[in-house]
Tab-separated table of C-alpha atoms and ligand atoms in Angstrom:
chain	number	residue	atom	x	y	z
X	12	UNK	CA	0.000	0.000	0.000
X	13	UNK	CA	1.265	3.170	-0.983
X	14	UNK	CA	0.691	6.943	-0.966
X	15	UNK	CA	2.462	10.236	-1.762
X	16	UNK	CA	1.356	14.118	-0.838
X	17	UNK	CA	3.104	17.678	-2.307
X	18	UNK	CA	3.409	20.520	-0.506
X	19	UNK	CA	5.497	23.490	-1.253
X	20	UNK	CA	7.794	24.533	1.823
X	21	UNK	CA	7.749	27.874	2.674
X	22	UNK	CA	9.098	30.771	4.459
X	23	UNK	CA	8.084	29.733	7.800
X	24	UNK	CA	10.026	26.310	7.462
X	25	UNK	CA	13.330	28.230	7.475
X	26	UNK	CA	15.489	27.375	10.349
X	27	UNK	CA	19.288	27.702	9.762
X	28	UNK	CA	20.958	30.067	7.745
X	29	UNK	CA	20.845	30.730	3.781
X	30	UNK	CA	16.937	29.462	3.673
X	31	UNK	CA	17.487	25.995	4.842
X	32	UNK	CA	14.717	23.896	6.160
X	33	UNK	CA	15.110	21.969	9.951
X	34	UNK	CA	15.463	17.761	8.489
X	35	UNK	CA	12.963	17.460	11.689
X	36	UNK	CA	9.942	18.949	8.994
X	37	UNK	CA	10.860	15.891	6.781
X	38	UNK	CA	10.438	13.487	9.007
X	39	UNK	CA	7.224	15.167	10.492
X	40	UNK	CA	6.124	15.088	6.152
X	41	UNK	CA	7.056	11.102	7.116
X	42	UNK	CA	4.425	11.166	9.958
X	43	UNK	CA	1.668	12.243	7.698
X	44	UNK	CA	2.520	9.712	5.036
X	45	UNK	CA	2.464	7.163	7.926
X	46	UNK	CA	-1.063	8.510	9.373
X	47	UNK	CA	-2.607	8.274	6.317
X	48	UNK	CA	-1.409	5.130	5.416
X	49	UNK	CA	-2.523	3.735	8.517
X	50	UNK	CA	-6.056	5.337	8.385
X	51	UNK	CA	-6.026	3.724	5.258
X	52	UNK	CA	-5.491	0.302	6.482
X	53	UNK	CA	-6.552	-0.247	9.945
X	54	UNK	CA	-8.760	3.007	9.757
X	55	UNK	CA	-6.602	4.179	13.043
X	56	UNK	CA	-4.317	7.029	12.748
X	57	UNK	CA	-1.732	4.555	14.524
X	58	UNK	CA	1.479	5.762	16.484
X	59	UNK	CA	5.232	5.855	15.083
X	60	UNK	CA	6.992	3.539	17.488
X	61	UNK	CA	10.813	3.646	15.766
X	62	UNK	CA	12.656	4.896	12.920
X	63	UNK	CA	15.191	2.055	11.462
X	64	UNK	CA	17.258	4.073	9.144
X	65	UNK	CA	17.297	7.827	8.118
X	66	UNK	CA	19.098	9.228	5.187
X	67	UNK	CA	19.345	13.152	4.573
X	68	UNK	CA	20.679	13.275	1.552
X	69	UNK	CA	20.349	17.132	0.125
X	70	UNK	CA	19.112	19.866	1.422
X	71	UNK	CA	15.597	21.227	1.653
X	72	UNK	CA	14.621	24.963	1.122
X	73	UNK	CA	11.897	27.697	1.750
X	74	UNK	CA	10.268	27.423	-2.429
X	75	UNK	CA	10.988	24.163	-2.670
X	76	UNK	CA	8.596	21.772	-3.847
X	77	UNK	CA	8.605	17.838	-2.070
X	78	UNK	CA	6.741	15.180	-3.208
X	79	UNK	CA	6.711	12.726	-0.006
X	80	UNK	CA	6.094	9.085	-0.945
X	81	UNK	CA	5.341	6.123	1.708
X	82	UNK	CA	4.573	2.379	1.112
X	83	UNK	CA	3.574	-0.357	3.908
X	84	UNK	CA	6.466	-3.153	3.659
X	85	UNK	CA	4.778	-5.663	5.850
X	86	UNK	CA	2.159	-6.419	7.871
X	87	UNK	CA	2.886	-8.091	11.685
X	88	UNK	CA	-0.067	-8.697	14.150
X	89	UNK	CA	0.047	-4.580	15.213
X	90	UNK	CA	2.978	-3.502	13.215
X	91	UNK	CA	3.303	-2.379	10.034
X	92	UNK	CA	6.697	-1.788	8.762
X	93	UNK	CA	7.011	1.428	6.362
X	94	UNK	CA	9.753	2.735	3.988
X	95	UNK	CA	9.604	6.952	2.735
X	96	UNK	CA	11.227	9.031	0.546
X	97	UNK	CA	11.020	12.752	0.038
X	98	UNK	CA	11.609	13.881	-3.409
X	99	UNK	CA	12.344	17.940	-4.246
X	100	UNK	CA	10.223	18.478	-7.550
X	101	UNK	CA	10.233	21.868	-7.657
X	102	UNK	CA	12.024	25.336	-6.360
X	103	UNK	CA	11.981	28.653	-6.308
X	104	UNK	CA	14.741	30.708	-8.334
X	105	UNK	CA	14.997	34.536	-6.868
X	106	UNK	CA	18.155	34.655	-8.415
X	107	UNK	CA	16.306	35.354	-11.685
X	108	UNK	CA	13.596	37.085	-10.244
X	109	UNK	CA	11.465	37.335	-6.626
X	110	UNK	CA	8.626	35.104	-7.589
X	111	UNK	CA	10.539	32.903	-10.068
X	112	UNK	CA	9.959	29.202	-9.501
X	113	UNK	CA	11.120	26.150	-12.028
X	114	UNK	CA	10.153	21.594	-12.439
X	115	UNK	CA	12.962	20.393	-11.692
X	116	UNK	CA	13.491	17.856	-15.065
X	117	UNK	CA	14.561	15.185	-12.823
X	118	UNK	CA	13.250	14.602	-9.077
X	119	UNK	CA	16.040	14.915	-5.846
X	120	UNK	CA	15.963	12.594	-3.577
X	121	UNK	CA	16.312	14.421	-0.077
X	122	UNK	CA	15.888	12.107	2.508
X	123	UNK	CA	15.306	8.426	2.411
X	124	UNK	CA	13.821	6.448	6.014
X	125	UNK	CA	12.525	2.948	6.896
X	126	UNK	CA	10.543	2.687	10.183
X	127	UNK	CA	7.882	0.942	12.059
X	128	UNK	CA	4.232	2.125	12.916
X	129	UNK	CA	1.934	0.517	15.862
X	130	UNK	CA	-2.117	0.256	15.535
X	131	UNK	CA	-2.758	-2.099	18.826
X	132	UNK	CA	-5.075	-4.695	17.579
X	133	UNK	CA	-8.200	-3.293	19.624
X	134	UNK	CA	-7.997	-0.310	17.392
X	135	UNK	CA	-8.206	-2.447	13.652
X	136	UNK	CA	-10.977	-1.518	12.264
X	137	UNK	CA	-10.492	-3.074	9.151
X	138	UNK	CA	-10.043	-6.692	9.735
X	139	UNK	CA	-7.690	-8.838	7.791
X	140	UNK	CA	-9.869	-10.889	5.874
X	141	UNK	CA	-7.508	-14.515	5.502
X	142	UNK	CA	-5.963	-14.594	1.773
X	143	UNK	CA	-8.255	-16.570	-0.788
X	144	UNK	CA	-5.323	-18.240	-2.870
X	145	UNK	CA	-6.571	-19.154	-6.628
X	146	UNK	CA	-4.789	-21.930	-8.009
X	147	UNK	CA	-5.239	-21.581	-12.458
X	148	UNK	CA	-3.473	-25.008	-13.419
X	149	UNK	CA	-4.182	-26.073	-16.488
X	150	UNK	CA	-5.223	-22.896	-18.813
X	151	UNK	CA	-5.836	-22.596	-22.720
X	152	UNK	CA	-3.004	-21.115	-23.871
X	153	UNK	CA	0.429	-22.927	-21.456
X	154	UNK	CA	2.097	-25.980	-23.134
X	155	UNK	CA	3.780	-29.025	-22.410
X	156	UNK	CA	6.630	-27.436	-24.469
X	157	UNK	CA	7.013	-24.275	-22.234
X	158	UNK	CA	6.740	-26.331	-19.202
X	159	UNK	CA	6.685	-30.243	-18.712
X	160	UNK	CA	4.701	-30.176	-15.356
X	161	UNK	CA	1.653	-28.479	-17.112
X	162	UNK	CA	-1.497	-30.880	-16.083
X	163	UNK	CA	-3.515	-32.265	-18.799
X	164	UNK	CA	-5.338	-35.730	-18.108
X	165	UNK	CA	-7.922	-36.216	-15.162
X	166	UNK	CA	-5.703	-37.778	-13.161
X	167	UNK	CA	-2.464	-35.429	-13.689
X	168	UNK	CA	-5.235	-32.879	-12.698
X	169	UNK	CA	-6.748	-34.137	-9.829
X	170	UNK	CA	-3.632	-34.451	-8.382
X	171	UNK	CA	-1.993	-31.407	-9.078
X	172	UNK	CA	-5.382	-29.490	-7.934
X	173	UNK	CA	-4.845	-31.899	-4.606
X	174	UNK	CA	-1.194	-30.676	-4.138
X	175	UNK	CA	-1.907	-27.095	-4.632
X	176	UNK	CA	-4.478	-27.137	-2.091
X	177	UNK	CA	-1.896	-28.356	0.301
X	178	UNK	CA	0.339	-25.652	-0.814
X	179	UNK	CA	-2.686	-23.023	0.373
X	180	UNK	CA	-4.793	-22.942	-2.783
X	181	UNK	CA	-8.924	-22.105	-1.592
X	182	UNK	CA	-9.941	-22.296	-5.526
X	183	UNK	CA	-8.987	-24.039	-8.445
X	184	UNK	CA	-9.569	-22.183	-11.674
X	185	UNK	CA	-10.532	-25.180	-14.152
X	186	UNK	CA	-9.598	-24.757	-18.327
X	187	UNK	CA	-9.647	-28.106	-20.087
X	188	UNK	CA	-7.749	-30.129	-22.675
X	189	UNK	CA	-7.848	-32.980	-24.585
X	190	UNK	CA	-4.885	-35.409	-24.287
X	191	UNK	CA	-2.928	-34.074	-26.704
X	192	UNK	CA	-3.189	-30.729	-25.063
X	193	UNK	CA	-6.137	-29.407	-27.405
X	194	UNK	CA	-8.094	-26.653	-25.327
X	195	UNK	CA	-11.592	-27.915	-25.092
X	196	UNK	CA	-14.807	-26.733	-23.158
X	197	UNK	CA	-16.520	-30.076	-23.565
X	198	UNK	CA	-18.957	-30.581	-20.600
X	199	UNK	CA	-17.984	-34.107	-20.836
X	200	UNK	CA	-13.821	-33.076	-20.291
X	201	UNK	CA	-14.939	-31.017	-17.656
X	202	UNK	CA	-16.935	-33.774	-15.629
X	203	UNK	CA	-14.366	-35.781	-15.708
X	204	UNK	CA	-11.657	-33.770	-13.976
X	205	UNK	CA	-14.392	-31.726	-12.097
X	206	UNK	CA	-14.869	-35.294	-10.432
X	207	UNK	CA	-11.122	-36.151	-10.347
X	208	UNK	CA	-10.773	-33.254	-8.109
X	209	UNK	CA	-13.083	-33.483	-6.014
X	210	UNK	CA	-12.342	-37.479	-5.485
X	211	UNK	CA	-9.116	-36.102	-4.215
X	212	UNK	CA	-10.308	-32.818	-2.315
X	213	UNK	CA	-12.337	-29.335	-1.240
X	214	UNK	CA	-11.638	-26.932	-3.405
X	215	UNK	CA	-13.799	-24.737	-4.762
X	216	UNK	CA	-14.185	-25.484	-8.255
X	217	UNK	CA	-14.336	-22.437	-11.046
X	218	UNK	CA	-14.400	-23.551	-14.576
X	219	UNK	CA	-13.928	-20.891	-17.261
X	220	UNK	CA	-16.184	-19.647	-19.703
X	221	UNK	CA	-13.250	-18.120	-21.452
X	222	UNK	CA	-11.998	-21.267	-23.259
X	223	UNK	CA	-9.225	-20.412	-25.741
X	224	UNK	CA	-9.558	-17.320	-28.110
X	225	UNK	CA	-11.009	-18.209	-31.426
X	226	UNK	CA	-14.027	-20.519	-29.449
X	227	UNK	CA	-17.607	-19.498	-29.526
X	228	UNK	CA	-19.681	-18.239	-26.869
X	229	UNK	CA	-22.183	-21.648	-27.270
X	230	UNK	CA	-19.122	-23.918	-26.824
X	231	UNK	CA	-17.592	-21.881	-24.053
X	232	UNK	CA	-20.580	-21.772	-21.760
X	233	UNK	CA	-20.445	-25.617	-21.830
X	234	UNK	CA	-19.232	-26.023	-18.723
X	235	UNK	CA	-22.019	-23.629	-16.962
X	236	UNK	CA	-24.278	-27.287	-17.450
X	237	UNK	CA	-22.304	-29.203	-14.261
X	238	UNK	CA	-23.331	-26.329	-11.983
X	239	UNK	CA	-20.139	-25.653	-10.671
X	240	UNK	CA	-20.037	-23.438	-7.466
X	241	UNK	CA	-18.061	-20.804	-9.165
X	242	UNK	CA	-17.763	-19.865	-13.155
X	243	UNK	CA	-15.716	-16.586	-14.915
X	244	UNK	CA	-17.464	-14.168	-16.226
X	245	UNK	CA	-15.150	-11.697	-19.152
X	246	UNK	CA	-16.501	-8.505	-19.878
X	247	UNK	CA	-15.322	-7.345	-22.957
X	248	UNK	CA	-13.851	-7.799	-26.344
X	249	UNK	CA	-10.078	-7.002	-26.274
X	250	UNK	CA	-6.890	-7.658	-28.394
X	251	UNK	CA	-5.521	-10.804	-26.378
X	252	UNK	CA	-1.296	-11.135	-27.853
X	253	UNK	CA	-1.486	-11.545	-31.455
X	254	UNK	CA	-4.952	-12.584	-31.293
X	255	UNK	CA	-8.623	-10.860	-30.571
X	256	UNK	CA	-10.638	-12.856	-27.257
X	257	UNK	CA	-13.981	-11.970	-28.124
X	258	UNK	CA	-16.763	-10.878	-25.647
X	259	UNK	CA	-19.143	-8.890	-27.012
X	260	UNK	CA	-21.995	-6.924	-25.193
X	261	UNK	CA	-24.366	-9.515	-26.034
X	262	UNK	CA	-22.616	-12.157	-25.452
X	263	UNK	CA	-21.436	-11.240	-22.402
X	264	UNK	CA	-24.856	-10.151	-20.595
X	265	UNK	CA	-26.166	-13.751	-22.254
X	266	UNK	CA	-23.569	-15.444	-20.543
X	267	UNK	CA	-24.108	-13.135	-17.153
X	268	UNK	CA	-27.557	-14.108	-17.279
X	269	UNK	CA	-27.134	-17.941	-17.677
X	270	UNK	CA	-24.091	-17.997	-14.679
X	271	UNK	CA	-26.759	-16.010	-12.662
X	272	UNK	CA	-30.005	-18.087	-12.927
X	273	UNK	CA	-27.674	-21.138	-12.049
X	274	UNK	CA	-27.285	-19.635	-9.034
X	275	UNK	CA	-23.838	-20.261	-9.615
X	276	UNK	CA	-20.755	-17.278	-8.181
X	277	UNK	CA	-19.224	-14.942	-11.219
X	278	UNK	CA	-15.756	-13.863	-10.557
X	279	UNK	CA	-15.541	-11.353	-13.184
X	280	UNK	CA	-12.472	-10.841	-15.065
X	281	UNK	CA	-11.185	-7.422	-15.734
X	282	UNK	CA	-8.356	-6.707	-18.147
X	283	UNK	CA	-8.572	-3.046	-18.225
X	284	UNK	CA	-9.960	-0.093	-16.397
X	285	UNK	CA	-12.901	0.534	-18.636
X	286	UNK	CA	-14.011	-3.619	-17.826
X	287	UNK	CA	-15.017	-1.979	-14.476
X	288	UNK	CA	-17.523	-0.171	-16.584
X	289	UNK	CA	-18.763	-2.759	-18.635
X	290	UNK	CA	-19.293	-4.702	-14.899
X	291	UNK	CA	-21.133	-1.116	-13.721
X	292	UNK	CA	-23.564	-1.823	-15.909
X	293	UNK	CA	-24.456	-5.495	-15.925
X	294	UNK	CA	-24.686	-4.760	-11.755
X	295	UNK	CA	-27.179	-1.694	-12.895
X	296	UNK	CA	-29.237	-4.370	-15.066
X	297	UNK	CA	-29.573	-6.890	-12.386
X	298	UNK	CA	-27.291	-9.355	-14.511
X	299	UNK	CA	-24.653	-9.853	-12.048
X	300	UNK	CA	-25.473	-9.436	-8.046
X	301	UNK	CA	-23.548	-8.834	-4.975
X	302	UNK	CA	-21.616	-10.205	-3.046
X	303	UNK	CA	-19.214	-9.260	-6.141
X	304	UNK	CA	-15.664	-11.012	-6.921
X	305	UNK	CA	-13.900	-9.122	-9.535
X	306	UNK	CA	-10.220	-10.766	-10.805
X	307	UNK	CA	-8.032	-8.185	-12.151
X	308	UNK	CA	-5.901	-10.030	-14.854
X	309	UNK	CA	-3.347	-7.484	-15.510
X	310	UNK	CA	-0.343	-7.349	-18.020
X	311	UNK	CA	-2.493	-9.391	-21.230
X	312	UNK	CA	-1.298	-7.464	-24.229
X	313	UNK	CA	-3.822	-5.653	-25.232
X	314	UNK	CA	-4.862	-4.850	-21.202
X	315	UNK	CA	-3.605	-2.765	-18.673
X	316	UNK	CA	-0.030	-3.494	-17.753
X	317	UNK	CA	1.023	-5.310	-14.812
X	318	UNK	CA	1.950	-2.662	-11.905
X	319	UNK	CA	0.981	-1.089	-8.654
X	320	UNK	CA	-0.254	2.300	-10.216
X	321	UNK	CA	-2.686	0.282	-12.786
X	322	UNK	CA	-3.601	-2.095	-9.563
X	323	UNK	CA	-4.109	1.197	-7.380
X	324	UNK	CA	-6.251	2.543	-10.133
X	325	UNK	CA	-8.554	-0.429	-10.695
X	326	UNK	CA	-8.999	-0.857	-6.728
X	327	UNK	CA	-10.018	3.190	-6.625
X	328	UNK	CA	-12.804	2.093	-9.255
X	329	UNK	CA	-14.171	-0.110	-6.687
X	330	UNK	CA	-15.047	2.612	-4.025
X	331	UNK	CA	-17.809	3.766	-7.080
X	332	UNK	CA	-20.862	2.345	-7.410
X	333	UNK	CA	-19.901	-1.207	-6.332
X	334	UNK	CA	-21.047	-2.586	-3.145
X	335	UNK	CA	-18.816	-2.459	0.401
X	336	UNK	CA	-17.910	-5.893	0.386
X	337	UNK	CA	-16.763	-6.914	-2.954
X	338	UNK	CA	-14.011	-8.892	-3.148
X	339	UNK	CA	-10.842	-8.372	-5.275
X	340	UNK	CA	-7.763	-10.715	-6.372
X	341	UNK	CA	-5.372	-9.838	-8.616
X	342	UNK	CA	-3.784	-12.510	-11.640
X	343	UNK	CA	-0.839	-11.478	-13.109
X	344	UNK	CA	0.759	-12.659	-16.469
X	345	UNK	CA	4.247	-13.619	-17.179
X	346	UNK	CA	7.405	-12.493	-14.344
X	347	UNK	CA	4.828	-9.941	-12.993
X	348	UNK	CA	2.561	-13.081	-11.045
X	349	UNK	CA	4.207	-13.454	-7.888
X	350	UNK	CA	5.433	-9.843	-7.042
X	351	UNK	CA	2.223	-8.758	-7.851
X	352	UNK	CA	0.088	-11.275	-6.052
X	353	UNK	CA	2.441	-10.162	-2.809
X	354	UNK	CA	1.542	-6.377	-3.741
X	355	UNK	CA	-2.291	-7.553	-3.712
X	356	UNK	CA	-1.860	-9.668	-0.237
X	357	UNK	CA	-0.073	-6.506	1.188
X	358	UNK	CA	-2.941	-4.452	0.121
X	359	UNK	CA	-6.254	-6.593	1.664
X	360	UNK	CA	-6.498	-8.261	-1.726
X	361	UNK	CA	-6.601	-11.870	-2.573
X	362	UNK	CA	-4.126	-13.836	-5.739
X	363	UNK	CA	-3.915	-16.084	-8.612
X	364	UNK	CA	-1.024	-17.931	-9.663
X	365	UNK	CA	-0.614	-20.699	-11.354
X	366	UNK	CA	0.874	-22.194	-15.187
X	367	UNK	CA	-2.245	-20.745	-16.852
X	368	UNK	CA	-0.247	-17.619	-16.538
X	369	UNK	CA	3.547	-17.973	-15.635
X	370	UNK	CA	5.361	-20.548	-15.907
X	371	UNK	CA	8.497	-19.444	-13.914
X	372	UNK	CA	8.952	-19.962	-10.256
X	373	UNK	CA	11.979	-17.641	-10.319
X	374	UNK	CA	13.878	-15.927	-13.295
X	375	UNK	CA	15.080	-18.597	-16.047
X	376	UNK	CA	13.726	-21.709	-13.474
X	377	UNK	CA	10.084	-23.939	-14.389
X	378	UNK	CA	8.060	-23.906	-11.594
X	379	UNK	CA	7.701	-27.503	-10.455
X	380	UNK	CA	4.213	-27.269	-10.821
X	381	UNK	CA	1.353	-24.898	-10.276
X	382	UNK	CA	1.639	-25.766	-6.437
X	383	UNK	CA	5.086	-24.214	-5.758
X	384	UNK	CA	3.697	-20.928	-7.120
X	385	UNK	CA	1.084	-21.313	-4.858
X	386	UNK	CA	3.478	-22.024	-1.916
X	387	UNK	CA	5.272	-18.753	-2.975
X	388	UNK	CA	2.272	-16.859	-2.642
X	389	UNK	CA	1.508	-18.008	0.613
X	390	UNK	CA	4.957	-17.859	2.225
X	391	UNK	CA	3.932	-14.280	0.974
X	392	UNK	CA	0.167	-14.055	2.798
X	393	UNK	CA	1.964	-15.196	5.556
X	394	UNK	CA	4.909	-12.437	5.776
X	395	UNK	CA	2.160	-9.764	5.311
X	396	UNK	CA	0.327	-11.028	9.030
X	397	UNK	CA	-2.681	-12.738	7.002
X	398	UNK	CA	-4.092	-16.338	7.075
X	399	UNK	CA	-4.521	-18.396	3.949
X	400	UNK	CA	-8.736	-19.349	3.742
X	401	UNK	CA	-9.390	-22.576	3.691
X	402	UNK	CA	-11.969	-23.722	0.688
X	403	UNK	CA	-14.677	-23.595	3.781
X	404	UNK	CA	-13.740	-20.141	4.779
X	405	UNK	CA	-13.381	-18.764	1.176
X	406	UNK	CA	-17.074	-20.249	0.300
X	407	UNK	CA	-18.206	-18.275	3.134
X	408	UNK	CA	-16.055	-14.856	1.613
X	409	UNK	CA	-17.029	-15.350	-1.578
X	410	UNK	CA	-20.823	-15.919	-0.769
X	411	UNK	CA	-20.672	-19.321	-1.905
X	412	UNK	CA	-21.850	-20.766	1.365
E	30	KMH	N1	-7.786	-18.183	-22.280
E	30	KMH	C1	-8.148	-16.803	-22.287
E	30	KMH	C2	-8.400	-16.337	-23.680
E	30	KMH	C3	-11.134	-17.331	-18.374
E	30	KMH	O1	-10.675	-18.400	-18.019
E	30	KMH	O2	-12.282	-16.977	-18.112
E	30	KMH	C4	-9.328	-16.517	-21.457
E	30	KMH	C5	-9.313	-17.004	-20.060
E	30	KMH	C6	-10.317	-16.390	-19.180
E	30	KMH	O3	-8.542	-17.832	-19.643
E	31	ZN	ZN1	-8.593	-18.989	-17.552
């Protein structure tokens, strides 16, 4: 979680000599940051228990512009472990004349902390719901060729679904293949490893109605027959790579419509920031209902790049016109899935990793299977102070229940 305020330093900051500023007013910029980071999180304003590290690294004048940046780190029980920076943006020149200012081109850094912030744990108010982990094994688009552990029959599935909910997966998202690795929505491929997972286990089950680009709307809803608890819902047409993944308005409030008489839970994908639209107004025409679960798939080409600013801006679409409690994960594509799922579990969010997306566990090495991503994402749920939901207590999250 992050946040940043400008202010322009004036006059009545000077303290030494020649204009300069007291470091003390940095570090009381710091304390803001801090506040409203915490009032952000726990909704408590919090106390600064201890710096760790302070840098002053140039100095500060009356005219100068800072921009003052702060991040949460970590998350312990009633700790929250912080990192600042102060950046001069802008200053005053009286040398060319007395209300001459100037951008600077490139930012200075002026002083650089890391420190740690109390809220005692009576004074939460925003509890830490536990992390919903969603495991996407199999996918339409991963091959045996890019990675050997890729899951394709009923049984390679079922037991790879089984090991990943060891590892801390809640949900598996469900694509399926034929044995040769052929996507395929078939309802009959689907009841088969639909029933090879849950021979071995309690996940929750979400198929896809996305299939593989190029399939029709007809063969993609296939799955929607079984009545599994959970089912995607994709919101709008979009260039997908090289190729276009079709959703159009029609389509899309058809296939709404169909998940919602069912009875069965839409986690609706978003892409981009306009999706959020296109999901404003299937809520406003009754075709999807709360309690809402939107996945933010981010870094697609041909969606919205993988990074905190595009995750900060779909999150600040949720505080309009969607309900209190809807629930957000993010999925991230490529080397951007596991730093990203930690940025969502840091910010109150829940993740998806798996092969359907990345097929790395680190730079260069194959993850062993989609299970070891999983256990990455949980050492990371874990390092940010949250539990990992059980399938139980994500069915009750979720609505499912
Ligand atoms: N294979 C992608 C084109 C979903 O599962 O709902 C679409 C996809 C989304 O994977
Ligand atoms: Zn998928």
């Amino acid at each position: 979680m992050k946040t940043t305020l400008r202010l322009r330093i004036s006059a009545h900051d000077v303290h030494y000599g020649g204009g300069l500023v007291d470091g003390a007013r940095v570090l009381g910029l710091f304390g803001d940051v801090a506040t409203e980071l915490l009032v952000r999180a726990d909704g408590d304003e919090g106390l600064f228990r201890a710096y760790d590290s302070i840098e002053f690294l140039a100095p500060v004048m009356a005219g100068d512009t800072l921009e003052v940046e702060g991040e949460i780190l970590a998350f312990g029980g009633s700790s929250r472990k912080m990192r600042f920076e102060a950046r001069k943006v802008g200053r005053a020149r009286p040398d060319l004349s007395p209300s001459a200012a100037e951008l600077l081109g490139s930012p200075i850094v002026v002083c650089r902390a890391t420190g740690t912030c109390v809220v005692p744990k009576d004074k939460q108010r925003n509890p830490r719901l536990p992390v919903i982990l969603t495991a996407a094994i199999v996918g339409a688009e991963t091959t045996r060729a890019q990675n050997p552990n890729l899951p394709l029959t009923a049984d390679e599935i079922g037991e790879e679904a089984r090991r990943c909910r060891e590892a801390g997966a809640a949900v598996i998202h469900l694509h399926a293949r034929e044995p040769d690795g052929t996507p395929t929505q078939s309802k009959a491929r689907f009841k088969e490893f639909i029933e090879a997972i849950r021979a071995r286990t309690d996940v929750v089950i979400q198929t896809s109605t996305g299939g593989a680009v190029g399939m029709g709307i007809a063969e993609r809803c296939q799955p929607l027959e079984l009545a599994p608890e959970m089912a995607t819902l994709n919101i709008a047409t979009m260039n997908f790579g090289d190729d276009v993944f079709m959703n159009t308005k029609k389509d899309v409030e058809q296939v709404a419509a169909s998940i919602r008489e069912r009875r069965i839970v839409a986690e609706i994908e978003c892409y981009d920031l306009g999706h959020l639209d296109a999901a404003r107004a299937l809520l406003a025409k009754g075709l999807i209902a709360p309690p809402l679960h939107f996945q933010f798939v981010l870094g697609v080409p041909g969606g919205l790049g993988a990074s905190e600013r595009a995750l900060d801006a779909m999150v600040a679409e949720l505080a309009h016109g969607f309900p209190a409690a809807t629930t957000w994960a993010v999925a991230a594509i490529g080397r951007h899935q596991l730093p990203m799922a930690e940025v969502a579990i840091r910010r109150g969010g829940h993740a998806r990793v798996g092969l359907e997306d990345n097929i790395y566990v680190d730079k260069g090495v194959l993850a062993k299977g989609s299970w070891e991503l999983v256990e990455r994402a949980a050492a990371a749920a874990r390092a940010a102070g949250r539990e990992i939901a059980t399938p139980a207590v994500a069915r009750r999250l979720l609505g499912l229940s």
